[in-house]
PDB file of C-alpha atoms in Angstrom:
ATOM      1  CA  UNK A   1     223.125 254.407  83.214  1.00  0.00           C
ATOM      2  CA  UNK A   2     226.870 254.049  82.937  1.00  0.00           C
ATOM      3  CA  UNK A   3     228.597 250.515  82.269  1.00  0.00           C
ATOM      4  CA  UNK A   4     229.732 250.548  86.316  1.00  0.00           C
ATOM      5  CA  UNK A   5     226.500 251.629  87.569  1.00  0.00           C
ATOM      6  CA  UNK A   6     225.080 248.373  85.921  1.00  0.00           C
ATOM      7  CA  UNK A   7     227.964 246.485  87.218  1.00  0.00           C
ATOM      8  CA  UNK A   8     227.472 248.000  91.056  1.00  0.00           C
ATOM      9  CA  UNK A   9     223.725 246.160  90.920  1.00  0.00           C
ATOM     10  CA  UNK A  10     225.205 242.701  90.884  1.00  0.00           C
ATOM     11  CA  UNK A  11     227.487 243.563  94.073  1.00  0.00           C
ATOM     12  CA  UNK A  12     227.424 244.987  97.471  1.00  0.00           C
ATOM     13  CA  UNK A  13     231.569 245.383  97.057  1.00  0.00           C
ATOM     14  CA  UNK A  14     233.283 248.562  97.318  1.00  0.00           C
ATOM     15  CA  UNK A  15     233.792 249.236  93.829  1.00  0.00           C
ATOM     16  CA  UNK A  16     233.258 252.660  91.922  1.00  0.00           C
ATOM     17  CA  UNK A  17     233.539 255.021  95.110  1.00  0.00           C
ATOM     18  CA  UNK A  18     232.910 258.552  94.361  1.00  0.00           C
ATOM     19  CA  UNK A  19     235.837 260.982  94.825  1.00  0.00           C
ATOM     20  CA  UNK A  20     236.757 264.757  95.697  1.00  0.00           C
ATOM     21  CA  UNK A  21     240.418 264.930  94.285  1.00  0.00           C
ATOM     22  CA  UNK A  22     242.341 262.071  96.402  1.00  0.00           C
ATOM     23  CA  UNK A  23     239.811 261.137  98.986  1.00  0.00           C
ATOM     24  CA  UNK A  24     235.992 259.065  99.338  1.00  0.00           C
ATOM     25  CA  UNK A  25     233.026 261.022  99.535  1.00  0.00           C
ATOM     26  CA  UNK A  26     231.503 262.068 102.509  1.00  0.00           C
ATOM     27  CA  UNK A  27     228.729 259.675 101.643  1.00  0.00           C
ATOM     28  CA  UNK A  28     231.071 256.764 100.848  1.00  0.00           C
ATOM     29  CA  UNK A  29     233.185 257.152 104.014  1.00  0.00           C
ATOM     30  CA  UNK A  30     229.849 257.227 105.967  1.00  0.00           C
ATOM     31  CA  UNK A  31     228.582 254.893 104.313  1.00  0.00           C
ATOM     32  CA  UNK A  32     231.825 253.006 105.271  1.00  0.00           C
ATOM     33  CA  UNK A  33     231.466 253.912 109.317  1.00  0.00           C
ATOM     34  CA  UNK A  34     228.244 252.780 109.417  1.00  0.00           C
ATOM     35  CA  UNK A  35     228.746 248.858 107.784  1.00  0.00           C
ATOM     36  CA  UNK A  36     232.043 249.238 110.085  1.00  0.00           C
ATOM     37  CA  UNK A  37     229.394 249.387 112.996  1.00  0.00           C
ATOM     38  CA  UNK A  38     227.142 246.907 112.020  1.00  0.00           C
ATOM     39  CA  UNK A  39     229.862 244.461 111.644  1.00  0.00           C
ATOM     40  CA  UNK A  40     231.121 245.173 115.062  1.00  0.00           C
ATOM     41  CA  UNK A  41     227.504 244.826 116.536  1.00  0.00           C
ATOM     42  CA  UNK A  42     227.207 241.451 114.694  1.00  0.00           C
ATOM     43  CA  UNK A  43     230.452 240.340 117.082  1.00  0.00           C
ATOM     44  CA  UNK A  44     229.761 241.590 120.523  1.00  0.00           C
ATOM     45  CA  UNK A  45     226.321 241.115 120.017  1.00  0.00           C
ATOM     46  CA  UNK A  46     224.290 238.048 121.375  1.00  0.00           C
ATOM     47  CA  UNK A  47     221.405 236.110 119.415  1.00  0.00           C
ATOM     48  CA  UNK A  48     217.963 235.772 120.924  1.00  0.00           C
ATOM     49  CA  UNK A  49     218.185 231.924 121.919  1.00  0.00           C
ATOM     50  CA  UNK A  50     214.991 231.860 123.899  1.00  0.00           C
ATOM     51  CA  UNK A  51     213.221 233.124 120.450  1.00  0.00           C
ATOM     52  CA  UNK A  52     214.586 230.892 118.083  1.00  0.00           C
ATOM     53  CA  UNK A  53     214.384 228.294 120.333  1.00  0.00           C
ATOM     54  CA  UNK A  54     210.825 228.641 120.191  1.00  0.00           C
ATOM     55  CA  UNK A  55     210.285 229.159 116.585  1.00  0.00           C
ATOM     56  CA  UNK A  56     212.022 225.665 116.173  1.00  0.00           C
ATOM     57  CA  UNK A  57     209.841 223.998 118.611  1.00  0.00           C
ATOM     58  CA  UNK A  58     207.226 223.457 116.070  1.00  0.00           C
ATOM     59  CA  UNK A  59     209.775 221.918 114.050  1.00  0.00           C
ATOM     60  CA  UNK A  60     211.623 219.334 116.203  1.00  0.00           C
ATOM     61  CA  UNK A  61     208.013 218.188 117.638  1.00  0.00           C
ATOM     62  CA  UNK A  62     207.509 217.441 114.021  1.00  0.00           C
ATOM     63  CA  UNK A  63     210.178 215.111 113.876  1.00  0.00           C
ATOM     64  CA  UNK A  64     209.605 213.904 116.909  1.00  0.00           C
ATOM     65  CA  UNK A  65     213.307 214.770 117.891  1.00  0.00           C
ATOM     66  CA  UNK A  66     214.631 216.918 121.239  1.00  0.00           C
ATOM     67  CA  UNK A  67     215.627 220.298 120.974  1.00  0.00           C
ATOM     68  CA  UNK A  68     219.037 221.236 123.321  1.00  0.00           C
ATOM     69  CA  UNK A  69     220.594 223.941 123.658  1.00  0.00           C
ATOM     70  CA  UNK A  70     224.612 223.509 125.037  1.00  0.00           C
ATOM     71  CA  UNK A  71     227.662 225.756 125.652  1.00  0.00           C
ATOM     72  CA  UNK A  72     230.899 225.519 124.918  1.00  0.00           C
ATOM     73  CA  UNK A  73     234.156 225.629 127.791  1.00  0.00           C
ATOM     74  CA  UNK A  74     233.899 229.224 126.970  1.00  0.00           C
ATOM     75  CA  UNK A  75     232.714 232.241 129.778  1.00  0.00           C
ATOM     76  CA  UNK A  76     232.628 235.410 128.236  1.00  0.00           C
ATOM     77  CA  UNK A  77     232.400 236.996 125.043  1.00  0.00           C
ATOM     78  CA  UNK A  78     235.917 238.623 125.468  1.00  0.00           C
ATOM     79  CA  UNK A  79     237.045 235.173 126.249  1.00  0.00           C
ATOM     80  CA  UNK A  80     235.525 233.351 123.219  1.00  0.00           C
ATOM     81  CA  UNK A  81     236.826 236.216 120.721  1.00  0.00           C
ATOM     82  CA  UNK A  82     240.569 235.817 122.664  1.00  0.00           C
ATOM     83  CA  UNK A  83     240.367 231.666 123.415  1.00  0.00           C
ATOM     84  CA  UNK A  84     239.382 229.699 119.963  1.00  0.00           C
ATOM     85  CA  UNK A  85     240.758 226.704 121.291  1.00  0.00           C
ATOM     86  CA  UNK A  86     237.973 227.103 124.013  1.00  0.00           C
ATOM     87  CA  UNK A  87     235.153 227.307 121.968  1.00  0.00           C
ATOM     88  CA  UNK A  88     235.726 223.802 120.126  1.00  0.00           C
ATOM     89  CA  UNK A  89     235.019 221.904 123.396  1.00  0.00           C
ATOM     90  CA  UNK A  90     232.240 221.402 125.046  1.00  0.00           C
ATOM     91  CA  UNK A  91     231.531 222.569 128.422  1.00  0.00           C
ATOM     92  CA  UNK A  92     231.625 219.476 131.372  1.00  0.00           C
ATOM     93  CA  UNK A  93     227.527 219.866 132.157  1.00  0.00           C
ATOM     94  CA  UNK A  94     226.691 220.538 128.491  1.00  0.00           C
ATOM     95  CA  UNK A  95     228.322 217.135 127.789  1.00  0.00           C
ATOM     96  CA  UNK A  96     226.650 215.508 130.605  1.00  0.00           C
ATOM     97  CA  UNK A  97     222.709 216.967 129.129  1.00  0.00           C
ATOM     98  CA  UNK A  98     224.056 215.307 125.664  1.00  0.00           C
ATOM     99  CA  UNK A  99     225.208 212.078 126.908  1.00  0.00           C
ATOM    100  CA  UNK A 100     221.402 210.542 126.844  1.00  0.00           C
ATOM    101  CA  UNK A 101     220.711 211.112 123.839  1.00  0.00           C
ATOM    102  CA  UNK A 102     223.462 208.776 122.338  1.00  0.00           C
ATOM    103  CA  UNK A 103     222.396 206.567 119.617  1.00  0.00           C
ATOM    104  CA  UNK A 104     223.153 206.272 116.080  1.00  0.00           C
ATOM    105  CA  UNK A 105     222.422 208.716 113.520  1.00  0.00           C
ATOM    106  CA  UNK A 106     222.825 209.618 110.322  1.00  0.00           C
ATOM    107  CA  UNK A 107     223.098 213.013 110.818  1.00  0.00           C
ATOM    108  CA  UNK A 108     223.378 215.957 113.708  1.00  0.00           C
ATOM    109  CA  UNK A 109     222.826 219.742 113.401  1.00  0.00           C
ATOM    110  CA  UNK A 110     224.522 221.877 115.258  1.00  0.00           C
ATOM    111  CA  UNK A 111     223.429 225.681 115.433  1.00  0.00           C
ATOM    112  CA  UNK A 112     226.480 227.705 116.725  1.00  0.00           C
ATOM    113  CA  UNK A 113     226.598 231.830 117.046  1.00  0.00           C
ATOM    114  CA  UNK A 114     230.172 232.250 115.534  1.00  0.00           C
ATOM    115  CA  UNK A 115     231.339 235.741 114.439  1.00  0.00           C
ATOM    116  CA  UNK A 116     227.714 236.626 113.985  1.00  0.00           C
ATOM    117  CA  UNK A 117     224.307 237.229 116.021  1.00  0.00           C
ATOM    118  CA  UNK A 118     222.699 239.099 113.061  1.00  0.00           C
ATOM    119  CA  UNK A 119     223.258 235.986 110.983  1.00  0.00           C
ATOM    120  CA  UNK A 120     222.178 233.968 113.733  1.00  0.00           C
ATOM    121  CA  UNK A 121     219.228 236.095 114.364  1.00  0.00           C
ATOM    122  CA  UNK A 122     217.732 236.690 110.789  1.00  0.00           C
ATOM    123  CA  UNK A 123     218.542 233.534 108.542  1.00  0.00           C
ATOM    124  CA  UNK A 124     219.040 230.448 111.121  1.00  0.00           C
ATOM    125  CA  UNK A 125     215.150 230.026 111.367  1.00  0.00           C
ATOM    126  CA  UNK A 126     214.055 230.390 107.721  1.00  0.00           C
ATOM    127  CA  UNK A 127     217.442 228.063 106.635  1.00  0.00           C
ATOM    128  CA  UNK A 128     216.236 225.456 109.027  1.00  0.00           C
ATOM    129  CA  UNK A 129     212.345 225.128 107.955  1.00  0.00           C
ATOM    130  CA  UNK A 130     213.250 224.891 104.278  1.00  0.00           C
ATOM    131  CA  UNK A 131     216.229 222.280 105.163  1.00  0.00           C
ATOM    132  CA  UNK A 132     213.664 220.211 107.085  1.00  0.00           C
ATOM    133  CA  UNK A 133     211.391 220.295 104.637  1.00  0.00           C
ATOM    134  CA  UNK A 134     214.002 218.438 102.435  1.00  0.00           C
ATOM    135  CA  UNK A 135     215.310 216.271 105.074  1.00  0.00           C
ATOM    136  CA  UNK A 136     211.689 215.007 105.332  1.00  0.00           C
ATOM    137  CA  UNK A 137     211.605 213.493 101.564  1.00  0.00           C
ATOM    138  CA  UNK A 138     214.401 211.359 102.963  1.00  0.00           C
ATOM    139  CA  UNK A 139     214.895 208.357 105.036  1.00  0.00           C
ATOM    140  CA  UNK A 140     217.760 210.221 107.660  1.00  0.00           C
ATOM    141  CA  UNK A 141     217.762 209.618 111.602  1.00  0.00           C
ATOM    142  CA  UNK A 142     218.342 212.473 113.173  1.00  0.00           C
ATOM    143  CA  UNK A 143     219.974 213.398 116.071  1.00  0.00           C
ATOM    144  CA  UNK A 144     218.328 216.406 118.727  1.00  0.00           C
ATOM    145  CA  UNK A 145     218.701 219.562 117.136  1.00  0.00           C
ATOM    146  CA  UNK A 146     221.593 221.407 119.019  1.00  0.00           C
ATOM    147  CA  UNK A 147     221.836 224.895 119.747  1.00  0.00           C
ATOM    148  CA  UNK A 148     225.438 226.152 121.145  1.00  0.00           C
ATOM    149  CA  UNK A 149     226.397 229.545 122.895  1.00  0.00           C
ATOM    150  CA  UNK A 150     229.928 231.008 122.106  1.00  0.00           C
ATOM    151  CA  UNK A 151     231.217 227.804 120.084  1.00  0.00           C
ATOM    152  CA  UNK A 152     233.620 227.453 116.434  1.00  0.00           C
ATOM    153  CA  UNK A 153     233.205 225.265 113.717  1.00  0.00           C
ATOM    154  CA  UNK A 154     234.951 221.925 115.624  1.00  0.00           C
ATOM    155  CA  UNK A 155     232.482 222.035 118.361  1.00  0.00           C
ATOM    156  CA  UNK A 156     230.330 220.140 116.203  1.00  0.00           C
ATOM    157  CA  UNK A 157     232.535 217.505 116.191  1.00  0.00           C
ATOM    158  CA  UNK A 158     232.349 216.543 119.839  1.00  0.00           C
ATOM    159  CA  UNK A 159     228.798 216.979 119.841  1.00  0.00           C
ATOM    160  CA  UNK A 160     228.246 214.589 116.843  1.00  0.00           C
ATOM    161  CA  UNK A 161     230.522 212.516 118.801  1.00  0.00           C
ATOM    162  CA  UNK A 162     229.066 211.613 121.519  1.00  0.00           C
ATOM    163  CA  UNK A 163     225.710 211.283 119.517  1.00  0.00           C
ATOM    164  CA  UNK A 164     227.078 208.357 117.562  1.00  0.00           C
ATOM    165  CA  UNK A 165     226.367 210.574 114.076  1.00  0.00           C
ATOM    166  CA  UNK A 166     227.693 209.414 110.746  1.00  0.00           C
ATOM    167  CA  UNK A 167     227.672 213.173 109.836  1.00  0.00           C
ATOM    168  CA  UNK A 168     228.014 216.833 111.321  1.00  0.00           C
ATOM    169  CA  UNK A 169     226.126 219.665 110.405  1.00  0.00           C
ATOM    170  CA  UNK A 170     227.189 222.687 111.993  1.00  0.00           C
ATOM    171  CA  UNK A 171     225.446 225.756 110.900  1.00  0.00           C
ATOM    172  CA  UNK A 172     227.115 228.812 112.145  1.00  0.00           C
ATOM    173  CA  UNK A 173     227.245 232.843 111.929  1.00  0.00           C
ATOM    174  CA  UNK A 174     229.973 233.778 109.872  1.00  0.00           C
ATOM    175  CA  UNK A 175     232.656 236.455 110.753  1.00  0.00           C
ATOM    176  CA  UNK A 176     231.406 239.251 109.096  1.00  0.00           C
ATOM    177  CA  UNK A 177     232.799 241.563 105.881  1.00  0.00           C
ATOM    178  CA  UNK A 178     232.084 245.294 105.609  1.00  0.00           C
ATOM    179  CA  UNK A 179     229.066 245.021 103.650  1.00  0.00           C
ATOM    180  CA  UNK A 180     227.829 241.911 104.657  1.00  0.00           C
ATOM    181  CA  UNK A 181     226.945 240.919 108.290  1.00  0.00           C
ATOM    182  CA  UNK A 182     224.636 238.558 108.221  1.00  0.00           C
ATOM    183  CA  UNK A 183     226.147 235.687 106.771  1.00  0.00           C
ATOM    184  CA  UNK A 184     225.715 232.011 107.523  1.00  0.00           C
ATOM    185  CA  UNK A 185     228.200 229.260 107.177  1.00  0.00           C
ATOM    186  CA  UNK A 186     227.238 225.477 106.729  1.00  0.00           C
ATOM    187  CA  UNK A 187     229.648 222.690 107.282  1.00  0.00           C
ATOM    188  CA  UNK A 188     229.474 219.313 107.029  1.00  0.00           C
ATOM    189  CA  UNK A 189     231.733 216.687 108.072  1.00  0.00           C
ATOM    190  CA  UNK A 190     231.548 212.126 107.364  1.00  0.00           C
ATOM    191  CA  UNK A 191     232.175 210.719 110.716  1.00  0.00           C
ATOM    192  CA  UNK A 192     233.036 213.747 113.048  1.00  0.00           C
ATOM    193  CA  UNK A 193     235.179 213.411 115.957  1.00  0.00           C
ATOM    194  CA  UNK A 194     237.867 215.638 118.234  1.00  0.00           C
ATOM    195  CA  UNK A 195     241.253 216.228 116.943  1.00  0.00           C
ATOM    196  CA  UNK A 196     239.344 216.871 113.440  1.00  0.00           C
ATOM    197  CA  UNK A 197     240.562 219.840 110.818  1.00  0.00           C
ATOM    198  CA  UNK A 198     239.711 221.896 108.402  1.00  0.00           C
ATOM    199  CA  UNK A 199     240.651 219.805 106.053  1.00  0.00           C
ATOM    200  CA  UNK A 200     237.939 216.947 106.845  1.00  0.00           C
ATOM    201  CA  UNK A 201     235.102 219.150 106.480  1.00  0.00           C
ATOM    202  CA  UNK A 202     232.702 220.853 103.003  1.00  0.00           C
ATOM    203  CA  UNK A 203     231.899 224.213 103.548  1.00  0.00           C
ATOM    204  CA  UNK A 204     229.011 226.563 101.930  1.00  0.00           C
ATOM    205  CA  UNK A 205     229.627 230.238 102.570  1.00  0.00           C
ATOM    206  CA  UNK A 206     227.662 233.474 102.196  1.00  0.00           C
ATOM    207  CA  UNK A 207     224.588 231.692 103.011  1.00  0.00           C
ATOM    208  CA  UNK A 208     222.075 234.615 103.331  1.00  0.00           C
ATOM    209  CA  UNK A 209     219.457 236.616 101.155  1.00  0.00           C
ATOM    210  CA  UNK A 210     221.883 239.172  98.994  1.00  0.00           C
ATOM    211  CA  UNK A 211     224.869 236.118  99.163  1.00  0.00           C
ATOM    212  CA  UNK A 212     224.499 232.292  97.992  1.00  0.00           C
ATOM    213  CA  UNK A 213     220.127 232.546  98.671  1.00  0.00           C
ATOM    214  CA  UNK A 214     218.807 230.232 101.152  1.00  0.00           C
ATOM    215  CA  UNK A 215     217.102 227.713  98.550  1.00  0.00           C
ATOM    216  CA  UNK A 216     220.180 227.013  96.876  1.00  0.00           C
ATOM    217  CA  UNK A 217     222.591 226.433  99.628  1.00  0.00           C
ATOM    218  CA  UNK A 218     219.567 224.509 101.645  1.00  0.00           C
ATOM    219  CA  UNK A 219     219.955 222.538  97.511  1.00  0.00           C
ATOM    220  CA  UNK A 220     223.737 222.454  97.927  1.00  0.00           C
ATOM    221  CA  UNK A 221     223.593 221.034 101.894  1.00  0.00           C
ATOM    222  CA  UNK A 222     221.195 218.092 100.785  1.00  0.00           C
ATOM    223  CA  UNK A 223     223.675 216.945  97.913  1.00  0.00           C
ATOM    224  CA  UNK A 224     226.349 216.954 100.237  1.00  0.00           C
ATOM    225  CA  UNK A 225     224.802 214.749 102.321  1.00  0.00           C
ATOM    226  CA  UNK A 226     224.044 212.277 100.006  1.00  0.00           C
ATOM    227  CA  UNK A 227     227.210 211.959  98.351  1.00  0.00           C
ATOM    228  CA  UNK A 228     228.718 211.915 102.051  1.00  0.00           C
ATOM    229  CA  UNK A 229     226.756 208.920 102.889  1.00  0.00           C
ATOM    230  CA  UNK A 230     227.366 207.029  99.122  1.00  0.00           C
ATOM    231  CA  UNK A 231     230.882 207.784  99.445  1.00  0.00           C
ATOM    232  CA  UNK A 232     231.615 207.570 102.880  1.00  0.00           C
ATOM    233  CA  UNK A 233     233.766 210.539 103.222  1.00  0.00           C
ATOM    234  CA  UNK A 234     234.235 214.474 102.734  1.00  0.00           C
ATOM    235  CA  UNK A 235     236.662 217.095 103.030  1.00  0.00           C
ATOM    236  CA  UNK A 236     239.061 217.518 100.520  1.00  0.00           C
ATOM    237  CA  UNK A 237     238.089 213.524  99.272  1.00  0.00           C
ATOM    238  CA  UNK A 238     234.833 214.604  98.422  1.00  0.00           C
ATOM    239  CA  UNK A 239     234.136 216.213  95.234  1.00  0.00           C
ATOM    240  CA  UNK A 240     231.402 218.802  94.830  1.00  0.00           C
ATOM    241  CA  UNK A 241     230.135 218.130  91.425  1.00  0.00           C
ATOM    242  CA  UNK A 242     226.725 219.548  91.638  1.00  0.00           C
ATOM    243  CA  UNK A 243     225.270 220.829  88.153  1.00  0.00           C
ATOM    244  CA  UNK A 244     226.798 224.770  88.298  1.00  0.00           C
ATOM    245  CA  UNK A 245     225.409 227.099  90.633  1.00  0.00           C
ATOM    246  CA  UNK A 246     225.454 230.258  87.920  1.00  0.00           C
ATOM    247  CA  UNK A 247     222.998 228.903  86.183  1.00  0.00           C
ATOM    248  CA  UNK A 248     220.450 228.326  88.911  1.00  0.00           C
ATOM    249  CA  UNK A 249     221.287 231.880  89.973  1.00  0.00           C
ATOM    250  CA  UNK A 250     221.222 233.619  86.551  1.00  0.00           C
ATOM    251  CA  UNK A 251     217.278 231.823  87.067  1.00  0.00           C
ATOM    252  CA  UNK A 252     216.894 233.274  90.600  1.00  0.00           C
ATOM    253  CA  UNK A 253     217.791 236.629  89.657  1.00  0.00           C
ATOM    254  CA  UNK A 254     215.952 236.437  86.435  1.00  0.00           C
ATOM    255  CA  UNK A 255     212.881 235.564  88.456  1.00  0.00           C
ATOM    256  CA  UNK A 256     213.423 237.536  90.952  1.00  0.00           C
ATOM    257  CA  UNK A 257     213.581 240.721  88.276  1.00  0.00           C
ATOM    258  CA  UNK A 258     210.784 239.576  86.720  1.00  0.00           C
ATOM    259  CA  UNK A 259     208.607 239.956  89.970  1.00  0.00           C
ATOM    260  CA  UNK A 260     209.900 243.545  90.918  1.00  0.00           C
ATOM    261  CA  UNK A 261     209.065 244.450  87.369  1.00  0.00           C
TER     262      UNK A 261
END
C-alpha cells in the first residue's frame, strides 16, 4: 500500500484523485455527482417527524417530561432556504403550545432540521438516548423536549426563552459538505434569549459516525454544561478545556480496528 493510500483511510476528503492527463477519473467525477446528489437530497429533503417522534416517546415518559413538536415563522422549504431571518422566530401558535410549559429549568433541547434531513433522520435518535443516559447521572430540570420544523440555530433561543431555561441546547442538521451529509451540530448557549449571536453560543460540529463519533461529542455536550452552569456563561467567555479529544479518538479507532480485525 502506498504512503497516500494509508493516508486516504483516515479521511473521506478529496485527496489523491486519480487522473487521465489533466482531468478526474470517470470514477472520481462520478463519484463526485453522486455525493453532489446526496447533499442536495439532504436540503430539500424533509425528516420523518412522526417517526422520531415516536422513538423518543419512550424517552421523555422516562423523564417524566412533554414531548412538542413547534415550527418556526417559516412556510415553505424555498422560503426557509431564501428567509434565515424567518427561521429564528417562532411561529405565533407554536409560541402559544409553549407558553404552558414555562417554568424554570436548567436546561432545554431543541431538535431543529437545519441544512440536513439525513442528519436529522439517522443520528438525532441514537445522540439523544446516549445524552439522556448521561443527563440522568445528574441532578438537571429539564424542560419538554422540543422538536422544530424549518428552524436555524437562534430559534432555540426564543424557545428556551419563554421556558425560563438557564441553558439552550439546540441540536440541529448541519449544512452538508460533499462527502459528508449527515452531520449534526450541537450548540449550547448560558441564559438564551432573542437578539442573541453567534458569538454567545459553544458549538460541536461533525457530530456523526465517520466525523466527531456520537460518544464523544454526547462526552463533550455534558462538560459544556457543567462548566456553563459553574461559570455562568459561554460563548467566546467560556473556555473548552476538556482533556484532548485525539487521544480519546486515537482509543476509538484503535478499538474500533481491533474489532474489525
Amino acid at each position: 500500500m502506498s504512503s497516500l493510500e494509508q493516508w486516504k483511510q483516515f479521511t473521506q476528503a478529496r485527496i489523491g484523485l486519480n487522473r487521465s492527463g489533466g482531468s478526474i477519473s470517470t470514477k472520481e467525477m462520478l463519484k463526485f455527482r453522486l455525493d453532489h446528489a446526496k447533499a442536495k437530497d439532504a436540503v430539500l429533503l424533509e425528516p420523518n417527524w412522526e417517526l422520531i417522534q415516536e422513538q423518543t416517546n419512550e424517552l421523555t415518559q422516562k423523564y417524566g417530561i412533554q414531548n412538542l413538536f413547534l415550527k418556526s415563522k417559516v412556510s415553505s422549504k424555498q422560503e426557509y432556504l431564501l428567509r434565515p431571518d424567518l427561521g429564528r422566530r417562532l411561529f405565533e401558535d407554536s409560541k402559544l403550545n409553549l407558553e404552558p410549559f414555562s417554568d424554570r429549568y436548567d436546561l432545554s433541547i431543541v431538535c431543529i432540521d437545519g441544512l440536513s434531513a439525513k442528519a436529522i433522520d439517522e443520528n438525532l435518535v441514537p445522540f439523544l438516548e446516549l445524552l439522556f443516559a448521561e443527563i440522568q447521572k445528574t441532578k438537571l430540570s429539564l424542560a419538554p423536549l422540543v422538536f422544530a420544523k424549518w428552524g436555524r440555530v437562534a430559534l432555540g433561543d426564543e424557545i428556551a426563552e419563554i421556558l425560563h431555561a438557564k441553558i439552550c441546547l439546540v441540536i440541529i442538521g448541519e449544512r452538508p459538505g460533499l462527502s459528508a451529509a449527515d452531520s449534526l451540530g450541537i450548540y449550547l448557549t448560558y441564559e438564551p434569549k432573542l437578539g442573541n449571536t453567534d458569538e454567545s453560543r459553544n458549538c460541536i460540529s461533525n457530530v456523526r459516525p465517520l466525523g466527531l463519533p456520537l460518544p464523544l461529542a454526547v462526552k463533550k455536550t455534558m462538560y459544556l454544561i457543567n462548566e456553563c452552569l459553574a461559570q455562568k456563561k459561554s460563548g467566546v467567555l467560556l473556555k473548552d478545556q476538556m482533556p484532548s479529544e485525539n487521544n480519546y479518538l486515537s482509543q476509538e479507532k484503535l478499538i474500533l480496528g481491533n474489532a474489525d480485525n
